[in-house]
mmCIF file of C-alpha atoms in Angstrom:
data_model
loop_
_atom_site.group_PDB
_atom_site.id
_atom_site.type_symbol
_atom_site.label_atom_id
_atom_site.label_comp_id
_atom_site.label_asym_id
_atom_site.label_seq_id
_atom_site.Cartn_x
_atom_site.Cartn_y
_atom_site.Cartn_z
ATOM 1 C CA UNK J 2 0.076 0.021 0.023
ATOM 2 C CA UNK J 3 1.361 3.391 -0.944
ATOM 3 C CA UNK J 4 2.169 5.802 1.815
ATOM 4 C CA UNK J 5 0.535 9.117 2.042
ATOM 5 C CA UNK J 6 2.620 12.328 2.612
ATOM 6 C CA UNK J 7 0.856 14.437 5.345
ATOM 7 C CA UNK J 8 1.774 18.108 6.219
ATOM 8 C CA UNK J 9 0.532 19.312 9.523
ATOM 9 C CA UNK J 10 1.368 21.411 12.558
ATOM 10 C CA UNK J 11 1.958 19.457 15.795
ATOM 11 C CA UNK J 12 2.336 21.391 19.061
ATOM 12 C CA UNK J 13 3.226 24.553 17.095
ATOM 13 C CA UNK J 14 5.798 22.925 14.903
ATOM 14 C CA UNK J 15 5.340 22.217 11.057
ATOM 15 C CA UNK J 16 5.525 18.549 10.799
ATOM 16 C CA UNK J 17 5.512 16.164 7.869
ATOM 17 C CA UNK J 18 5.146 12.445 7.918
ATOM 18 C CA UNK J 19 4.330 9.320 5.845
ATOM 19 C CA UNK J 20 1.549 7.095 6.802
ATOM 20 C CA UNK J 21 -0.766 4.298 5.569
ATOM 21 C CA UNK J 22 -4.203 5.601 4.501
ATOM 22 C CA UNK J 23 -5.796 3.355 7.176
ATOM 23 C CA UNK J 24 -3.358 4.215 9.938
ATOM 24 C CA UNK J 25 -4.692 5.953 12.993
ATOM 25 C CA UNK J 26 -3.485 9.398 14.026
ATOM 26 C CA UNK J 27 -2.706 7.885 17.478
ATOM 27 C CA UNK J 28 -0.524 5.290 15.914
ATOM 28 C CA UNK J 29 1.325 7.828 13.920
ATOM 29 C CA UNK J 30 1.846 10.182 16.825
ATOM 30 C CA UNK J 31 3.142 7.325 19.056
ATOM 31 C CA UNK J 32 4.896 5.060 16.551
ATOM 32 C CA UNK J 33 6.178 7.322 13.770
ATOM 33 C CA UNK J 34 6.647 10.634 15.597
ATOM 34 C CA UNK J 35 7.605 9.494 19.133
ATOM 35 C CA UNK J 36 4.916 11.473 20.823
ATOM 36 C CA UNK J 37 4.028 8.886 23.289
ATOM 37 C CA UNK J 38 2.045 11.122 25.655
ATOM 38 C CA UNK J 39 -1.261 10.136 24.195
ATOM 39 C CA UNK J 40 -2.196 6.540 25.223
ATOM 40 C CA UNK J 41 -4.218 3.933 23.724
ATOM 41 C CA UNK J 42 -6.596 2.729 26.414
ATOM 42 C CA UNK J 43 -9.517 1.152 24.599
ATOM 43 C CA UNK J 44 -8.734 1.851 20.952
ATOM 44 C CA UNK J 45 -12.546 2.579 20.359
ATOM 45 C CA UNK J 46 -12.892 6.101 21.538
ATOM 46 C CA UNK J 47 -14.589 5.269 24.852
ATOM 47 C CA UNK J 48 -11.885 6.092 27.358
ATOM 48 C CA UNK J 49 -10.311 9.303 26.205
ATOM 49 C CA UNK J 50 -6.811 8.353 26.982
ATOM 50 C CA UNK J 51 -5.721 9.223 23.493
ATOM 51 C CA UNK J 52 -7.364 12.653 23.502
ATOM 52 C CA UNK J 53 -5.747 15.462 21.447
ATOM 53 C CA UNK J 54 -7.025 18.521 19.839
ATOM 54 C CA UNK J 55 -7.383 18.713 16.112
ATOM 55 C CA UNK J 56 -7.845 22.391 14.967
ATOM 56 C CA UNK J 57 -8.908 23.161 18.608
ATOM 57 C CA UNK J 58 -11.484 20.406 18.625
ATOM 58 C CA UNK J 59 -11.151 17.671 21.182
ATOM 59 C CA UNK J 60 -11.037 14.318 19.477
ATOM 60 C CA UNK J 61 -9.955 10.678 20.276
ATOM 61 C CA UNK J 62 -6.897 10.337 18.021
ATOM 62 C CA UNK J 63 -7.511 6.461 17.926
ATOM 63 C CA UNK J 64 -10.605 7.335 15.907
ATOM 64 C CA UNK J 65 -9.066 9.789 13.504
ATOM 65 C CA UNK J 66 -7.309 8.556 10.397
ATOM 66 C CA UNK J 67 -3.715 9.983 10.103
ATOM 67 C CA UNK J 68 -4.591 11.439 6.621
ATOM 68 C CA UNK J 69 -7.437 13.555 8.122
ATOM 69 C CA UNK J 70 -4.583 15.656 9.823
ATOM 70 C CA UNK J 71 -3.576 17.033 6.496
ATOM 71 C CA UNK J 72 -3.251 20.904 6.936
ATOM 72 C CA UNK J 73 -4.653 20.791 10.436
ATOM 73 C CA UNK J 74 -3.243 21.974 13.816
ATOM 74 C CA UNK J 75 -2.635 19.196 16.374
ATOM 75 C CA UNK J 76 -2.058 19.640 20.097
ATOM 76 C CA UNK J 77 -0.854 16.722 22.201
ATOM 77 C CA UNK J 78 0.071 16.505 25.923
ATOM 78 C CA UNK J 79 3.612 17.242 24.933
ATOM 79 C CA UNK J 80 2.616 20.668 23.639
ATOM 80 C CA UNK J 81 0.865 21.780 26.875
ATOM 81 C CA UNK J 82 3.849 22.918 28.857
ATOM 82 C CA UNK J 83 5.991 25.910 27.776
ATOM 83 C CA UNK J 84 9.546 24.721 27.762
ATOM 84 C CA UNK J 85 10.314 23.848 31.197
ATOM 85 C CA UNK J 86 7.289 25.518 32.569
ATOM 86 C CA UNK J 87 4.443 23.242 33.312
ATOM 87 C CA UNK J 88 0.962 24.458 32.270
ATOM 88 C CA UNK J 89 -1.153 25.439 35.223
ATOM 89 C CA UNK J 90 -3.408 22.206 34.719
ATOM 90 C CA UNK J 91 -0.264 20.156 35.037
ATOM 91 C CA UNK J 92 0.893 21.958 38.145
ATOM 92 C CA UNK J 93 -2.571 21.486 39.783
ATOM 93 C CA UNK J 94 -2.766 17.793 38.678
ATOM 94 C CA UNK J 95 0.513 17.180 40.510
ATOM 95 C CA UNK J 96 -0.468 19.448 43.561
ATOM 96 C CA UNK J 97 -3.767 17.814 43.934
ATOM 97 C CA UNK J 98 -2.521 14.336 43.327
ATOM 98 C CA UNK J 99 -5.020 14.124 40.455
ATOM 99 C CA UNK J 100 -3.458 11.177 38.792
ATOM 100 C CA UNK J 101 -2.687 7.656 39.670
ATOM 101 C CA UNK J 102 -1.099 5.289 37.140
ATOM 102 C CA UNK J 103 -0.974 8.065 34.641
ATOM 103 C CA UNK J 104 -2.555 6.310 31.613
ATOM 104 C CA UNK J 105 -5.633 8.686 31.629
ATOM 105 C CA UNK J 106 -3.825 11.850 32.752
ATOM 106 C CA UNK J 107 -2.680 13.100 29.343
ATOM 107 C CA UNK J 108 -6.277 12.721 27.925
ATOM 108 C CA UNK J 109 -7.625 14.472 31.019
ATOM 109 C CA UNK J 110 -5.140 17.279 30.647
ATOM 110 C CA UNK J 111 -6.060 17.784 27.008
ATOM 111 C CA UNK J 112 -9.661 17.747 27.647
ATOM 112 C CA UNK J 113 -9.405 20.113 30.531
ATOM 113 C CA UNK J 114 -7.376 22.591 28.468
ATOM 114 C CA UNK J 115 -9.926 22.346 25.725
ATOM 115 C CA UNK J 116 -12.762 22.902 28.159
ATOM 116 C CA UNK J 117 -11.150 25.897 29.802
ATOM 117 C CA UNK J 118 -10.460 27.385 26.372
ATOM 118 C CA UNK J 119 -14.184 27.211 25.555
ATOM 119 C CA UNK J 120 -15.488 27.976 28.971
ATOM 120 C CA UNK J 121 -13.044 29.680 31.456
ATOM 121 C CA UNK J 122 -15.636 29.795 34.104
ATOM 122 C CA UNK J 123 -17.197 26.459 34.325
ATOM 123 C CA UNK J 124 -19.331 25.082 37.076
ATOM 124 C CA UNK J 125 -18.440 21.811 38.682
ATOM 125 C CA UNK J 126 -21.243 20.134 36.700
ATOM 126 C CA UNK J 127 -19.825 21.586 33.534
ATOM 127 C CA UNK J 128 -16.292 20.348 34.299
ATOM 128 C CA UNK J 129 -17.727 16.882 35.064
ATOM 129 C CA UNK J 130 -19.716 16.985 31.857
ATOM 130 C CA UNK J 131 -16.683 18.257 29.865
ATOM 131 C CA UNK J 132 -14.513 15.467 31.077
ATOM 132 C CA UNK J 133 -17.200 12.778 30.917
ATOM 133 C CA UNK J 134 -15.355 11.258 27.840
ATOM 134 C CA UNK J 135 -12.274 10.406 29.894
ATOM 135 C CA UNK J 136 -12.295 7.469 32.080
ATOM 136 C CA UNK J 137 -9.987 6.710 35.025
ATOM 137 C CA UNK J 138 -9.921 3.230 36.362
ATOM 138 C CA UNK J 139 -7.617 3.907 39.386
ATOM 139 C CA UNK J 140 -9.610 6.270 41.407
ATOM 140 C CA UNK J 141 -12.484 8.752 41.520
ATOM 141 C CA UNK J 142 -12.727 12.021 39.769
ATOM 142 C CA UNK J 143 -12.828 14.564 42.530
ATOM 143 C CA UNK J 144 -9.130 15.387 42.626
ATOM 144 C CA UNK J 145 -9.198 15.974 38.907
ATOM 145 C CA UNK J 146 -12.334 18.115 39.030
ATOM 146 C CA UNK J 147 -10.998 20.123 42.024
ATOM 147 C CA UNK J 148 -7.575 20.698 40.050
ATOM 148 C CA UNK J 149 -9.557 21.961 36.906
ATOM 149 C CA UNK J 150 -11.751 24.135 39.084
ATOM 150 C CA UNK J 151 -8.785 25.661 40.873
ATOM 151 C CA UNK J 152 -7.019 26.460 37.527
ATOM 152 C CA UNK J 153 -10.246 28.073 36.164
ATOM 153 C CA UNK J 154 -10.415 30.141 39.362
ATOM 154 C CA UNK J 155 -6.727 31.163 38.977
ATOM 155 C CA UNK J 156 -7.357 32.107 35.320
ATOM 156 C CA UNK J 157 -10.209 34.412 36.521
ATOM 157 C CA UNK J 158 -8.015 35.750 39.347
ATOM 158 C CA UNK J 159 -10.270 34.307 41.939
ATOM 159 C CA UNK J 160 -8.126 31.533 43.459
ATOM 160 C CA UNK J 161 -8.640 30.536 46.997
#
């Protein structure tokens, strides 16, 4: 099968890669480009561990064919931090111990960032709804929800 040449932008960097037409974007990110932050949990879009943004839209990269990335902007968990500076969400996830084994954490971080980009003042219910596509099998969601709510408050200048 002939490989396809794809030009895209990943985490702010112009990127080109070759892929099979039927290859998932998750597989390209992990196997071809070494961006292993996105995890394959279920492989069917049910767990959210492979969440990325594609042109600022939250998607499960396991459900996106790699050729669909042509000309689009991708953000993975590797692109959240600014150099050595963790994103406020990353800092709060650490501070609140909002992670266990870590498989789900990249997906939660991407989903949280996408949520706060659209709604910087979410209610707890909106945060829970916004993260409903991400599953954690290690623990409850309260620490994650608190971390996101705290970052939202900080973004509004209303931190505790």
